XYZ file of C-alpha atoms in Angstrom:
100
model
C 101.046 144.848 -52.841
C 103.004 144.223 -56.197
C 105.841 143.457 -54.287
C 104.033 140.998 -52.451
C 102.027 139.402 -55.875
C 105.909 139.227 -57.671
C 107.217 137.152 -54.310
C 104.367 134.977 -54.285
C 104.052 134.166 -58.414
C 107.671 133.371 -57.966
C 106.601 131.144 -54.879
C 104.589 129.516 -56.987
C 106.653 128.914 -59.841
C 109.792 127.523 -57.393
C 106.743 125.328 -56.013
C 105.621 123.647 -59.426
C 109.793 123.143 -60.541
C 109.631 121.175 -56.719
C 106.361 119.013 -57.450
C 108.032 118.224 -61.425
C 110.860 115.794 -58.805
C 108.631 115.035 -55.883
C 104.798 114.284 -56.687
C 103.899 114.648 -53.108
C 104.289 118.497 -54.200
C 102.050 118.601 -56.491
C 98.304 119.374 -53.788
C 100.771 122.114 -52.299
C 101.816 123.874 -55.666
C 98.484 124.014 -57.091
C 96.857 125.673 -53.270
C 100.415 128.233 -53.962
C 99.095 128.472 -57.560
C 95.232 129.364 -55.902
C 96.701 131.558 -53.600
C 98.864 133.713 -56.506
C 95.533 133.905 -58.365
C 94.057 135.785 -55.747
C 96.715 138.030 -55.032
C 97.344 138.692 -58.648
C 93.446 139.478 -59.454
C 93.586 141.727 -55.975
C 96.161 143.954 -56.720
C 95.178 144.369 -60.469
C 91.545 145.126 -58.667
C 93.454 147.528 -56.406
C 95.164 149.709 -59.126
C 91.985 149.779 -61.543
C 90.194 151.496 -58.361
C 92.979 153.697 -58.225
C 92.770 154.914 -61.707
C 89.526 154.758 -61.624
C 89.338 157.383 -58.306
C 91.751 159.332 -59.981
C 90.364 159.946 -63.103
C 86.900 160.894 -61.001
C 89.333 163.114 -58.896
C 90.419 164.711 -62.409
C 86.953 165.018 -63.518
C 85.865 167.211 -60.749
C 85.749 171.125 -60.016
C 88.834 170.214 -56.761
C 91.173 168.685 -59.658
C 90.641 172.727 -61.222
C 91.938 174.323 -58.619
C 95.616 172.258 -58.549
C 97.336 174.481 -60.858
C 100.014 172.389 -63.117
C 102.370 174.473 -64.323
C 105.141 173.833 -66.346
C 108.745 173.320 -64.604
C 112.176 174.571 -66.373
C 114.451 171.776 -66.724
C 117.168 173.604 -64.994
C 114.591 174.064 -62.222
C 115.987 170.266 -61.080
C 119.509 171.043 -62.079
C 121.886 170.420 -59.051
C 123.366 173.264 -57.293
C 127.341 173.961 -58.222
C 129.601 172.019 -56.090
C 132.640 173.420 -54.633
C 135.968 170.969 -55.306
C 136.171 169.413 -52.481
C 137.780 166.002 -53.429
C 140.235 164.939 -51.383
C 143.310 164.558 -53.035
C 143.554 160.764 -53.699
C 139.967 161.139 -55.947
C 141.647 163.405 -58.043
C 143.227 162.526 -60.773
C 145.957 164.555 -62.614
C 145.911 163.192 -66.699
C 148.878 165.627 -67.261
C 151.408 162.919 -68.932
C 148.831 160.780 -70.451
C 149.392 158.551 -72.764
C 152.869 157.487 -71.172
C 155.849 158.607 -73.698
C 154.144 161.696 -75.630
C-alpha cells in the first residue's frame, strides 16, 4: 500500500509539471490529484487500524502470555568464517608503501 500511495503522489506530481506546458492536462492532473487523495487518506486509515489493533492486542491477557525477553547482542553475531578467499581476493600489504 505505501508503495503504491509513493508511485501514485509521484504520478501526480509528473502529471501537474505536464498540465504547467499543455493546458489540455490540466482535468487529468487534478482526477490523478483526486485519486492520490484517496489513496493517501486509505493507507494512513490502514496503519491507524493497525496500531490501533495492536495496541488492543497489547492490552489484553493473550499479549501476557508472549514472553519478551531480552536478546544478547552477540546472540546475532555471525558465526566465524573459515578463509576461504580465493587467492585473487586476497591481498598481501607486505611492501606497502612502495620504497620503505
Amino acid at each position: 500500500l505505501i508503495r503504491m500511495n509513493n508511485c501514485i503522489q509521484l504520478f501526480a506530481c509528473v502529471c501537474h509539471v505536464a498540465a504547467i506546458f499543455n493546458r489540455n492536462l490540466r482535468a487529468l492532473a487534478n482526477v490523478i490529484d483526486c485519486l492520490a487523495d484517496v489513496m493517501f487518506w486509505t493507507t494512513t486509515g490502514c496503519m491507524t487500524a493497525q496500531v490501533d489493533a495492536e495496541v488492543a492486542f497489547r492490552e489484553t491477557q493473550q499479549a501476557a502470555d508472549v514472553v519478551y525477553a531480552p536478546v544478547a547482542v552477540d546472540a546475532y553475531a555471525p558465526p566465524d568464517m573459515p578463509d576461504v578467499a580465493p587467492m585473487a581476493q586476497k591481498m598481501d600489504h607486505g611492501s606497502f608503501p612502495p620504497g620503505d
